[in-house]
Amino acid sequence: MEKFKDFKKRTVIAPDGEKIEIDPMKDYYCDAIPTPRKDYDKIPGILENFKNWARSESLWILAYGSGCGAIEMRPLMTPKHDAYRYGIQWRPTPRQANLLMISGYLSVKTLRIVVRAYEQMPSPKYVMGLGSCTINGGMYWDSYNTINRLDHFMPVDTYVTGCMPRPEALIAGFDELKKIIRAGKGVGADKYAENFAWYKENQKKILGDVGLPEYSW
Amino acid sequence: MNPIITKILYALLTVFIIWNIGMVLNGFTRKVYARVNKRYGIRIYQPYIDLIKNYSLDTLVYHGVMYYLGPIFRLTSGVGMVLFIPLIYGSEIFSNFSFAGDAILILYFMFFGTLGMALGSNETGQPYSTIGVARGLAQVTAAEVPLVLAFLSVFIQNQSLSISEIVSVQQGGFMHWTMWTNPMATATAMLAYLGSMMRSPFDVVLAPQEIPIGPPTEYHGSFLAILSTNRPIFAVAKTILFVNMFFGGATNWGMFILKATTLYMWSVVTGTIYPRFRVDQSIRFFLKVPLIMGLLSILLLQFM
Amino acid sequence: MMKEIVNRLKEKFPVTAEIYQRDDLTFVTVEKKYGVDAVAYLKEYEGFTHLVLLTAVDWLEEGEFQLTYLLNNPKAKHDIGLRVRIDRETAEMQTAHHLWPAVTTYEQELNEMFGISFPGSPRQGHRFILDEAWQGPPPYRRDFDTKKYSEETYFPRPGRSKIDPAEHMKKKLYPEGM
């Protein structure tokens, strides 16, 4: 880890005045890049199929509104649409979520957070892009700070088109995603690990090295 | 077969049954919440699917030894409670490992899991966890005071620390229950029960809308799955403890399920209709009326 | 009323242009070197104690930026916009953050989005609205081609076509022609 050797130890002052030094490598950064699962692209066996069924029937969404589509998610919780009956829940922390919803346009600053949130989710994890902005930039296609296509920065399992898609379209998208997962094709995290260099290159082209560690678990 | 091995096997069977009852009650509760909100609600078996899914996710972060032990402590406290509570009165098999003086051990187990969880969550270094732990411990401790007073009142009344004996005193009719012989202690305990069930109005610690989800912010994958395995066990164990102490125990499985469900619904109904207290509000609540009621219940014993 | 204020201002500073927009809104233009002094005078002596905004307009063809300090007199309910023309190449202006601390934010924004520097102002050069890793030119300058920048940087998806809405609806509603 040549590039990390300059990092200084962070000193934290405890409430009782004691000074604690924190090792920079154990602080924010992880030196291990992700590895794909073994045989992830083979036809899944019975056990894996069962697990995939459970994963598809229990989609926990990271409730992080990255764009205007965050508004479309609220109706899904309400009596009219009630996505809970399809096993969909909202979790407030990336650690407990397995579906990251990119709800519309991604500005450069949001992309930085989204990449870190994605890397912190436990795999197998899925990404769903909402609206035309994630596909080709939508109405912000010539903007100076909105990225144009999401799949250059993280693997996307499903897109839901529209500007913005209606909540019904979102439910249809969940249905589509469930089919993909049950067929054993929800291998985004493994693809990310496999093509890690390419994804990182794309991310760093825009985000630079600022606050973007090699891999944040 | 060696009697102790038989006993262990039956204890495992008990834990399994309790866990299933808890899971179904969990799903049922969320269905009730949904119906009150005029939603269709989750499928009743959704908690099982969530559990399987959580077990089949990766666990990827190492935060230190205590981080691993936190969920284990939590599970131990739930399972430990089940093992030492006589579930079915008069049944050799389902009395488990209850012995004279077990009530003290059970009170200890009730708090033990929370402490383990607090240590584990603090190890993550996540500030939300730390705030959640501080809030959770403050609230649980506040609820524990009236609870212990109510239990103490029952112990003094029966001159016994054994739950089996307390249950046996209550046999022989509806009017023999502690509910009638010591109503003040029962009322106190019912209020303290709400506080320990982590349901509204006392669920600010674990509420997702609060600082993200409180102590288990960093827990994921099978750590989270262990935590959510424990939750139904712990809730039902606590419920059956209260049934034993105040409502005459249970003599068969039908009675067990009926009484446990009814008491469980007490926290569900309260949770459905009351909004959430902040931590300071709930501490103030517990240290006012329930505390005085608990002290009164001990004082009143002198005049009975 | 506003005329009197402008006349008193004229005695102190050379005013190059004045526009009486409304009864309670006036724009005056002063030279760059008198800019901040004129703002300070209006604040201290004429009761324009509230800074509404500080903004810039890019006059690309004339090679100049126009800064507008919009000031408000809360008692008399008057507004005055003090305009300053500065050179587009050097793009430098005295800071006014000693008059209102809030000016710092406006100056930081102008510094970032227009590339106008305010020597001595706090937080100059620190990223504020743009991302920390922003490498391109200041994006609010009119000679900055956002479309070109976006195409070079953000991996555009090929196959994007444009349909004129009027033509499209005409074709759809009257296929045989009007």
XYZ file of C-alpha atoms in Angstrom:
699
model
C 0.000 0.000 0.000
C 2.460 2.545 -1.270
C 0.003 5.397 -1.539
C -1.228 5.132 2.018
C 2.154 5.468 3.679
C 1.811 9.231 4.004
C -1.435 9.007 5.934
C -1.167 10.390 9.412
C -2.672 8.802 12.457
C -5.900 10.426 13.525
C -5.902 11.524 17.139
C -9.173 11.433 18.998
C -9.613 13.012 22.404
C -11.819 10.946 24.650
C -14.280 12.672 27.023
C -11.912 12.094 29.938
C -9.069 13.832 28.127
C -7.203 10.732 27.055
C -5.716 10.884 23.581
C -6.308 7.893 21.358
C -4.430 7.344 18.122
C -6.260 5.499 15.395
C -4.432 3.490 12.787
C -5.291 5.021 9.389
C -5.590 1.647 7.722
C -8.126 0.480 10.261
C -9.875 3.834 10.302
C -11.685 4.417 7.057
C -9.867 2.369 4.530
C -9.772 -1.228 3.572
C -6.820 -2.560 1.631
C -8.588 -5.674 0.395
C -10.455 -5.380 -2.884
C -13.589 -7.473 -3.218
C -13.499 -10.926 -4.721
C -16.269 -12.580 -6.692
C -18.030 -15.595 -5.266
C -16.905 -18.997 -6.486
C -18.883 -20.341 -9.451
C -21.281 -17.432 -9.373
C -21.925 -17.633 -13.112
C -22.686 -21.358 -13.084
C -26.209 -22.740 -12.868
C -27.175 -22.565 -9.163
C -27.824 -25.707 -7.182
C -30.826 -26.438 -4.992
C -29.463 -24.665 -1.921
C -28.437 -21.610 -3.910
C -31.840 -21.546 -5.577
C -33.514 -21.592 -2.195
C -31.303 -18.762 -0.978
C -32.011 -16.801 -4.136
C -35.716 -17.259 -3.560
C -35.346 -15.863 -0.030
C -33.239 -12.965 -1.318
C -35.809 -12.136 -3.970
C -38.736 -12.268 -1.570
C -37.080 -10.045 0.980
C -35.747 -6.922 -0.714
C -34.525 -4.364 1.784
C -34.046 -1.002 0.187
C -31.500 1.534 1.280
C -33.656 4.574 1.955
C -31.236 7.073 0.505
C -32.950 9.563 -1.801
C -30.348 10.471 -4.385
C -32.639 12.342 -6.784
C -36.188 13.451 -7.432
C -37.365 9.816 -7.574
C -37.125 9.630 -3.793
C -40.570 11.213 -3.840
C -41.963 8.271 -5.791
C -40.882 5.828 -3.083
C -43.026 7.299 -0.329
C -46.316 6.370 -2.000
C -45.076 2.782 -2.078
C -45.275 2.656 1.703
C -48.759 4.112 1.855
C -52.054 2.189 1.823
C -52.574 2.794 -1.880
C -49.568 0.805 -3.090
C -48.212 -0.908 0.047
C -45.035 -2.517 -1.239
C -44.528 -4.276 2.115
C -46.833 -7.055 0.969
C -44.230 -8.012 -1.670
C -41.548 -8.385 0.972
C -40.072 -4.953 0.306
C -38.872 -2.918 3.240
C -36.904 0.257 3.742
C -33.808 0.188 5.893
C -32.019 3.299 7.079
C -28.511 1.883 6.909
C -26.569 0.411 3.975
C -25.369 -2.455 6.140
C -28.815 -3.989 6.342
C -29.967 -3.305 2.799
C -29.505 -5.487 -0.231
C -31.113 -3.272 -2.859
C -29.744 0.140 -3.693
C -32.226 2.338 -5.503
C -30.735 5.186 -7.493
C -33.743 7.418 -7.612
C -33.012 9.584 -10.617
C -30.203 11.944 -11.551
C -26.871 11.599 -9.823
C -24.819 14.699 -9.338
C -21.098 14.220 -8.921
C -21.289 14.826 -5.189
C -24.090 12.302 -4.777
C -22.182 9.760 -6.843
C -19.358 9.885 -4.318
C -21.745 8.971 -1.499
C -23.574 6.384 -3.569
C -20.357 4.555 -4.435
C -19.417 4.335 -0.771
C -22.915 3.246 0.210
C -22.863 0.579 -2.478
C -19.537 -0.755 -1.322
C -20.739 -0.942 2.271
C -23.724 -3.113 1.490
C -23.261 -6.826 2.094
C -23.289 -8.838 -1.103
C -25.188 -10.203 -2.944
C -26.528 -6.748 -3.560
C -28.633 -5.331 -6.312
C -28.927 -1.924 -7.930
C -32.038 -0.517 -9.502
C -31.866 2.643 -11.601
C -34.947 4.807 -11.680
C -35.841 7.097 -14.511
C -34.135 8.192 -17.706
C -31.454 10.114 -15.828
C -29.735 6.913 -14.754
C -29.941 5.502 -18.268
C -28.654 8.310 -20.456
C -28.750 11.448 -18.385
C -32.384 12.276 -19.115
C -33.097 15.961 -19.130
C -29.748 16.639 -17.456
C -27.777 14.970 -20.256
C -25.725 18.095 -21.019
C -25.342 19.298 -17.455
C -21.874 19.989 -16.145
C -22.305 18.074 -12.878
C -24.732 15.240 -13.548
C -23.438 11.881 -14.664
C -24.965 10.404 -17.775
C -25.063 6.674 -17.344
C -25.028 4.774 -14.128
C -23.727 1.446 -15.386
C -20.239 2.837 -15.823
C -19.906 3.299 -12.077
C -21.704 0.299 -10.619
C -23.431 -2.757 -12.050
C -27.146 -2.159 -12.531
C -29.616 -5.032 -12.416
C -32.793 -3.286 -13.519
C -33.747 0.024 -14.964
C -37.214 1.492 -14.615
C -37.807 4.030 -17.326
C -39.820 7.196 -17.084
C -39.307 10.698 -15.874
C -40.232 9.918 -13.156
C -41.739 6.410 -13.242
C -45.034 6.005 -11.452
C -45.104 3.882 -8.270
C -46.867 1.156 -10.270
C -43.876 1.057 -12.593
C -41.629 0.661 -9.580
C -43.626 -2.331 -8.406
C -43.334 -3.823 -11.884
C -39.601 -3.166 -11.657
C -39.411 -5.021 -8.346
C -41.222 -7.906 -9.973
C -38.701 -7.936 -12.798
C -35.834 -7.819 -10.350
C -37.289 -10.744 -8.417
C -37.362 -12.806 -11.611
C -33.735 -11.929 -12.290
C -32.662 -12.893 -8.774
C -34.623 -16.145 -8.821
C -32.978 -17.080 -12.119
C -29.612 -16.674 -10.401
C -28.646 -13.688 -12.549
C -28.475 -11.140 -9.759
C -24.693 -11.254 -9.703
C -23.981 -7.523 -9.784
C -21.663 -7.628 -6.799
C -19.564 -10.368 -8.400
C -19.413 -8.489 -11.679
C -18.290 -5.440 -9.732
C -15.550 -7.439 -8.076
C -14.515 -9.016 -11.360
C -14.310 -5.751 -13.301
C -13.159 -3.815 -10.268
C -10.324 -2.016 -12.049
C -12.587 -0.742 -14.803
C -15.256 0.522 -12.403
C -12.674 2.222 -10.194
C -11.070 3.857 -13.211
C -14.409 5.306 -14.277
C -15.213 6.484 -10.762
C -11.842 8.073 -10.270
C -11.985 9.831 -13.616
C -14.798 11.926 -12.206
C -14.302 11.825 -8.477
C -10.551 11.904 -8.286
C -8.889 10.453 -5.231
C -10.597 12.759 -2.766
C -12.401 10.794 -0.078
C -12.706 7.761 -2.326
C -10.739 4.913 -0.821
C -9.699 1.848 -2.746
C -12.602 -0.068 -1.288
C -14.684 0.892 1.693
C -15.798 -2.596 2.686
C -31.497 -42.634 27.718
C -29.567 -40.582 30.181
C -32.108 -38.283 31.875
C -29.961 -35.192 31.462
C -29.623 -35.774 27.717
C -33.381 -36.190 27.455
C -33.778 -32.984 29.328
C -31.409 -31.142 27.001
C -33.235 -32.472 23.953
C -36.554 -31.335 25.360
C -35.048 -27.956 26.206
C -33.962 -27.582 22.592
C -37.446 -28.550 21.476
C -38.846 -25.906 23.806
C -36.593 -23.224 22.365
C -37.661 -24.230 18.882
C -41.360 -24.074 19.742
C -40.968 -20.737 21.511
C -39.041 -19.347 18.556
C -41.777 -20.370 16.146
C -44.499 -18.879 18.327
C -42.455 -15.689 18.487
C -41.935 -15.544 14.728
C -45.628 -16.018 14.005
C -46.567 -13.448 16.634
C -44.028 -11.081 15.097
C -45.579 -11.414 11.656
C -49.045 -11.151 13.141
C -48.101 -7.951 14.971
C -46.874 -6.315 11.826
C -50.051 -7.390 10.098
C -52.052 -5.712 12.873
C -50.029 -2.527 12.481
C -50.592 -2.603 8.732
C -54.330 -3.150 9.069
C -54.586 -0.232 11.468
C -52.801 1.848 8.816
C -55.320 0.513 6.257
C -52.612 -1.417 4.457
C -52.735 -5.036 3.380
C -49.556 -5.740 5.289
C -46.789 -8.271 4.994
C -47.295 -11.962 4.551
C -47.494 -13.701 7.918
C -44.413 -15.785 7.104
C -42.322 -12.798 5.968
C -40.132 -12.834 9.150
C -38.973 -16.357 8.216
C -37.962 -15.237 4.722
C -36.137 -12.205 6.098
C -34.265 -14.451 8.476
C -33.205 -16.902 5.756
C -32.127 -14.007 3.583
C -30.083 -12.421 6.334
C -28.332 -15.720 7.006
C -27.458 -15.994 3.303
C -25.865 -12.558 3.049
C -22.150 -11.925 3.364
C -20.697 -10.642 6.581
C -17.777 -8.490 5.739
C -16.599 -6.206 8.496
C -14.374 -6.956 11.423
C -14.832 -4.509 14.271
C -13.231 -6.452 17.075
C -14.109 -9.423 19.253
C -16.906 -7.747 21.174
C -18.649 -7.025 17.871
C -18.979 -10.756 17.292
C -19.930 -11.492 20.878
C -22.707 -8.882 21.072
C -25.291 -10.911 19.135
C -24.189 -14.088 20.917
C -24.772 -12.471 24.310
C -28.149 -11.333 23.126
C -29.078 -14.824 21.948
C -27.762 -16.314 25.178
C -29.980 -14.069 27.231
C -33.067 -15.061 25.250
C -32.347 -18.768 25.235
C -31.200 -18.648 28.852
C -34.475 -17.155 29.927
C -36.431 -19.846 28.134
C -34.322 -22.594 29.695
C -34.865 -21.452 33.263
C -38.561 -20.586 33.119
C -40.999 -23.414 33.860
C -43.154 -23.154 30.771
C -45.893 -25.685 31.536
C -46.808 -26.125 35.174
C -46.763 -29.724 36.299
C -45.000 -30.971 33.161
C -41.701 -32.732 33.832
C -40.587 -32.175 30.264
C -41.282 -28.503 29.804
C -40.245 -27.322 33.245
C -36.738 -27.238 31.767
C -34.003 -26.318 34.209
C -36.036 -24.306 36.667
C -34.868 -24.561 40.267
C -35.396 -22.841 43.590
C -34.295 -19.234 43.323
C -34.350 -19.146 39.538
C -36.185 -15.819 39.516
C -32.999 -13.925 40.359
C -31.159 -15.642 37.519
C -33.936 -14.747 35.092
C -33.936 -11.115 36.125
C -30.218 -11.150 35.486
C -30.677 -12.743 32.053
C -33.202 -10.067 31.121
C -30.574 -7.385 31.496
C -27.575 -9.395 30.388
C -28.452 -9.351 26.686
C -28.881 -5.612 26.631
C -25.465 -5.119 28.180
C -23.798 -7.490 25.740
C -25.482 -5.749 22.870
C -24.325 -2.394 24.204
C -20.705 -3.535 24.374
C -20.874 -5.014 20.882
C -22.473 -1.941 19.350
C -20.022 0.409 20.973
C -17.162 -1.543 19.489
C -18.286 -0.615 15.971
C -17.325 3.001 16.536
C -20.410 4.095 14.668
C -21.720 7.228 16.422
C -25.345 6.300 15.793
C -24.784 3.001 17.593
C -23.290 4.759 20.559
C -26.166 7.212 20.837
C -28.614 4.353 20.425
C -26.906 2.376 23.183
C -26.942 5.335 25.550
C -30.638 5.876 24.909
C -31.479 2.182 25.100
C -29.660 1.560 28.361
C -31.190 4.642 29.967
C -34.674 3.584 28.977
C -34.318 -0.107 29.857
C -32.862 0.784 33.240
C -35.728 3.148 33.942
C -38.246 0.444 33.045
C -36.356 -2.113 35.113
C -36.893 -0.276 38.400
C -40.687 -0.674 38.631
C -40.366 -4.166 37.180
C -38.033 -5.304 39.939
C -40.263 -3.659 42.560
C -43.278 -5.536 41.249
C -41.373 -8.820 41.253
C -40.075 -8.126 44.732
C -43.597 -7.585 45.905
C -44.617 -10.977 44.567
C -41.561 -12.646 46.122
C -42.348 -11.138 49.511
C -45.984 -12.099 49.197
C -45.110 -15.727 48.492
C -41.936 -15.856 50.595
C -40.272 -17.601 47.676
C -37.789 -16.934 44.883
C -38.790 -19.954 42.840
C -41.066 -19.330 39.893
C -42.385 -22.913 40.062
C -43.583 -22.304 43.617
C -45.156 -18.982 42.740
C -47.031 -20.702 39.914
C -48.149 -23.547 42.143
C -49.550 -21.089 44.697
C -51.716 -19.609 41.953
C -53.270 -22.937 40.932
C -56.774 -23.912 41.872
C -58.889 -21.232 40.301
C -59.117 -17.940 38.578
C -59.259 -15.969 41.831
C -55.951 -17.400 43.078
C -53.904 -15.539 40.476
C -51.510 -12.845 41.631
C -53.577 -10.537 39.479
C -56.250 -10.677 42.208
C -54.142 -11.314 45.284
C -51.697 -8.510 44.509
C -53.317 -6.190 41.928
C -50.967 -3.277 42.529
C -47.867 -5.325 41.671
C -49.599 -6.663 38.559
C -50.473 -3.175 37.342
C -46.903 -2.017 37.889
C -45.521 -5.006 36.064
C -47.877 -4.459 33.133
C -46.518 -0.928 32.685
C -42.935 -2.153 32.985
C -43.738 -4.886 30.454
C -44.525 -2.213 27.861
C -41.159 -0.622 28.511
C -39.207 -3.810 27.968
C -40.948 -4.912 24.774
C -39.368 -2.246 22.526
C -42.705 -1.288 21.050
C -44.287 2.098 20.743
C -44.542 4.257 22.870
C -41.140 3.123 24.151
C -39.401 2.150 20.913
C -37.500 5.324 20.139
C -34.268 3.362 20.528
C -34.863 1.023 17.602
C -37.073 3.234 15.456
C -35.856 3.422 11.857
C -37.023 6.991 11.537
C -34.777 8.012 14.407
C -31.004 8.044 14.189
C -30.697 5.140 11.815
C -32.064 2.190 13.707
C -30.127 2.693 16.949
C -27.667 0.129 18.360
C -27.659 -2.397 15.470
C -26.702 0.174 12.832
C -23.557 -1.688 11.871
C -24.934 -5.207 12.238
C -25.629 -6.974 8.983
C -25.870 -10.406 7.444
C -25.766 -13.249 9.933
C -25.045 -10.945 12.896
C -28.343 -9.249 12.221
C -29.929 -12.641 11.665
C -28.789 -13.810 15.105
C -30.248 -10.660 16.595
C -33.544 -11.220 14.840
C -33.508 -14.896 15.851
C -33.280 -13.789 19.432
C -35.970 -11.123 19.268
C -38.997 -13.466 19.063
C -37.500 -15.861 21.643
C -36.797 -13.055 24.069
C -40.221 -11.464 23.638
C -42.115 -14.697 24.205
C -39.859 -15.690 27.101
C -40.544 -12.376 28.782
C -44.255 -12.770 28.148
C -44.358 -16.256 29.644
C -42.411 -15.034 32.653
C -45.110 -12.461 33.298
C -47.813 -15.070 32.739
C -46.144 -17.279 35.341
C -45.735 -14.513 37.834
C -49.101 -12.797 37.597
C -51.604 -14.825 35.592
C -51.422 -18.291 37.040
C -48.993 -19.931 34.644
C -50.100 -22.488 32.084
C -50.927 -26.143 32.559
C -50.923 -27.150 28.880
C -49.749 -25.844 25.528
C -53.195 -24.548 24.553
C -53.381 -22.459 27.716
C -49.767 -21.382 27.183
C -50.401 -20.046 23.694
C -53.688 -18.412 24.685
C -52.251 -16.597 27.685
C -48.984 -15.658 25.997
C -50.778 -14.287 22.931
C -53.254 -12.316 25.010
C -50.524 -10.716 27.077
C -48.426 -10.100 23.946
C -51.375 -8.329 22.394
C -51.398 -5.938 25.340
C -48.113 -4.464 24.119
C -49.225 -4.645 20.481
C -52.469 -2.780 21.095
C -50.741 -0.132 23.168
C -48.088 0.181 20.526
C -50.638 0.616 17.788
C -52.583 3.396 19.411
C -49.929 5.429 21.215
C -47.281 7.604 19.590
C -43.653 7.378 20.527
C -42.146 8.861 23.683
C -38.782 10.507 23.570
C -36.200 8.925 25.866
C -36.395 11.634 28.508
C -40.182 11.457 28.462
C -40.235 7.699 28.924
C -37.696 7.865 31.752
C -39.811 10.501 33.467
C -42.866 8.318 32.937
C -41.287 5.239 34.495
C -39.834 7.072 37.435
C -43.176 8.634 38.348
C -46.372 6.588 38.361
C -44.994 3.020 37.958
C -42.302 3.629 40.569
C -44.817 4.881 43.131
C -47.135 2.022 42.276
C -44.321 -0.465 42.785
C -43.444 0.975 46.198
C -47.133 0.985 47.145
C -47.488 -2.660 46.164
C -44.730 -3.575 48.645
C -46.190 -1.364 51.375
C -49.682 -2.712 50.884
C -48.405 -6.227 51.576
C -47.973 -5.258 55.207
C -51.726 -4.713 55.557
C -52.860 -7.887 53.842
C -36.215 60.416 -2.638
C -34.005 57.938 -4.460
C -32.684 60.760 -6.598
C -31.447 62.539 -3.463
C -29.597 59.440 -2.332
C -28.023 59.041 -5.740
C -27.092 62.735 -5.780
C -25.437 62.427 -2.401
C -23.641 59.327 -3.666
C -22.506 61.248 -6.739
C -20.832 63.857 -4.555
C -18.656 61.196 -2.967
C -18.035 58.808 -5.864
C -18.111 59.202 -9.655
C -21.272 57.442 -10.806
C -21.082 56.363 -14.438
C -24.699 55.280 -14.993
C -28.016 55.306 -13.136
C -31.308 53.570 -13.844
C -34.500 54.415 -11.986
C -36.278 51.111 -12.333
C -39.173 51.643 -9.934
C -40.018 54.093 -7.219
C -38.208 51.950 -4.704
C -35.560 50.319 -6.897
C -32.566 51.999 -8.449
C -29.417 50.766 -10.087
C -26.242 52.815 -10.107
C -22.925 51.895 -11.648
C -19.597 52.978 -10.194
C -16.036 52.259 -11.119
C -14.326 49.193 -9.763
C -11.971 51.007 -7.373
C -14.924 52.784 -5.664
C -17.141 49.700 -5.504
C -16.682 48.506 -1.941
C -16.323 52.064 -0.619
C -19.672 52.977 -2.168
C -21.272 49.901 -0.598
C -19.791 50.843 2.783
C -21.056 54.427 2.391
C -24.571 53.243 1.544
C -24.536 50.923 4.521
C -23.191 53.350 7.077
C -24.763 56.667 6.026
C -27.848 55.907 3.946
C -29.357 53.087 6.023
C -28.991 50.271 3.469
C -28.095 47.827 6.194
C -29.253 44.619 4.566
C -27.389 42.872 1.768
C -29.949 41.055 -0.347
C -27.497 39.417 -2.707
C -24.263 39.686 -4.550
C -24.341 38.278 -8.036
C -22.460 38.420 -11.306
C -23.426 38.683 -14.969
C -21.054 37.543 -17.668
C -20.856 40.100 -20.509
C -18.807 37.871 -22.757
C -18.886 40.133 -25.831
C -17.682 43.162 -23.875
C -15.097 41.158 -21.963
C -16.462 42.200 -18.600
C -18.198 40.812 -15.530
C -20.877 42.904 -13.928
C -21.173 42.501 -10.167
C -24.378 43.647 -8.507
C -24.564 44.367 -4.789
C -28.284 44.541 -4.115
C -28.856 46.482 -0.879
C -32.040 47.018 1.050
C -33.072 49.773 3.431
C -35.448 47.998 5.805
C -36.798 51.234 7.336
C -37.576 53.118 4.132
C -38.293 49.892 2.201
C -35.961 50.918 -0.627
C -33.615 48.832 -2.704
C -30.525 49.976 -4.459
C -28.429 47.873 -6.779
C -24.819 48.911 -6.944
C -23.165 47.691 -10.109
C -19.494 47.324 -10.766
C -17.924 46.356 -14.061
C -14.718 44.390 -13.775
C -12.372 43.042 -16.386
C -13.073 39.494 -17.498
C -9.440 38.493 -17.937
C -8.097 39.436 -14.525
C -11.506 38.951 -12.804
C -10.565 40.400 -9.455
C -12.531 42.494 -6.970
C -12.015 43.819 -3.460
C -13.742 41.802 -0.801
C -16.626 43.221 1.212
C -16.751 40.542 3.873
C -15.835 43.016 6.601
C -19.199 44.739 6.049
C -21.370 41.638 6.260
C -19.956 38.210 7.152
C -22.542 36.676 4.821
C -20.780 38.182 1.822
C -18.165 35.480 2.270
C -20.606 32.874 0.990
C -21.491 34.919 -2.101
C -17.855 35.601 -2.796
C -17.011 31.966 -2.427
C -19.755 31.048 -4.855
C -18.662 33.646 -7.430
C -15.095 32.512 -7.024
C -16.106 28.955 -7.719
C -18.704 29.351 -10.433
C -17.374 32.431 -12.302
C -13.727 32.331 -11.394
C -13.774 35.837 -9.898
C -11.221 36.131 -7.128
C -11.694 38.220 -4.013
C -8.270 38.508 -2.375
C -8.483 38.456 1.401
C -11.882 36.868 1.572
C -12.034 33.732 3.729
C -12.527 30.282 2.196
C -11.449 31.345 -1.273
C -10.520 28.362 -3.395
C -12.245 25.900 -1.087
C -14.846 23.765 -2.802
C -18.353 24.806 -1.906
C -20.969 23.905 -4.513
C -18.857 21.915 -6.926
C -17.334 18.591 -6.117
C -13.932 18.492 -4.436
C -12.393 16.863 -7.478
C -13.750 19.336 -10.043
C -11.099 19.909 -12.696
C -12.899 21.893 -15.386
C -13.171 25.669 -15.818
C -15.688 27.698 -13.786
C -18.978 26.434 -15.172
C -21.068 29.624 -15.081
C -18.802 31.440 -17.518
C -20.596 31.728 -20.804
C -17.716 30.382 -22.848
C -17.898 27.097 -20.906
C -19.580 24.533 -23.148
C -21.510 22.295 -20.773
C -22.594 19.901 -23.513
C -19.054 19.351 -24.698
C -17.789 18.943 -21.142
C -20.540 16.474 -20.337
C -19.827 14.453 -23.462
C -16.141 14.321 -22.688
C -16.517 13.470 -19.016
C -19.689 11.632 -18.175
C -19.721 8.723 -20.653
C -22.749 9.673 -22.789
C -24.828 6.785 -24.024
C -24.867 6.759 -27.833
C -28.082 6.743 -29.815
C -29.677 9.770 -28.285
C -31.904 11.580 -30.795
C -33.891 14.758 -30.580
C -37.491 15.261 -31.652
C -39.039 18.667 -32.083
C -42.263 18.506 -30.062
C -44.224 20.712 -32.443
C -43.248 18.664 -35.490
C -43.908 15.421 -33.663
C -47.410 16.405 -32.574
C -48.213 17.734 -36.033
C -47.217 14.425 -37.570
C -49.131 12.474 -34.992
C -52.366 14.474 -35.091
C -52.484 15.273 -38.823
C -50.692 12.468 -40.644
C -52.030 13.648 -44.039
C -50.799 17.142 -43.556
C -52.584 20.290 -42.524
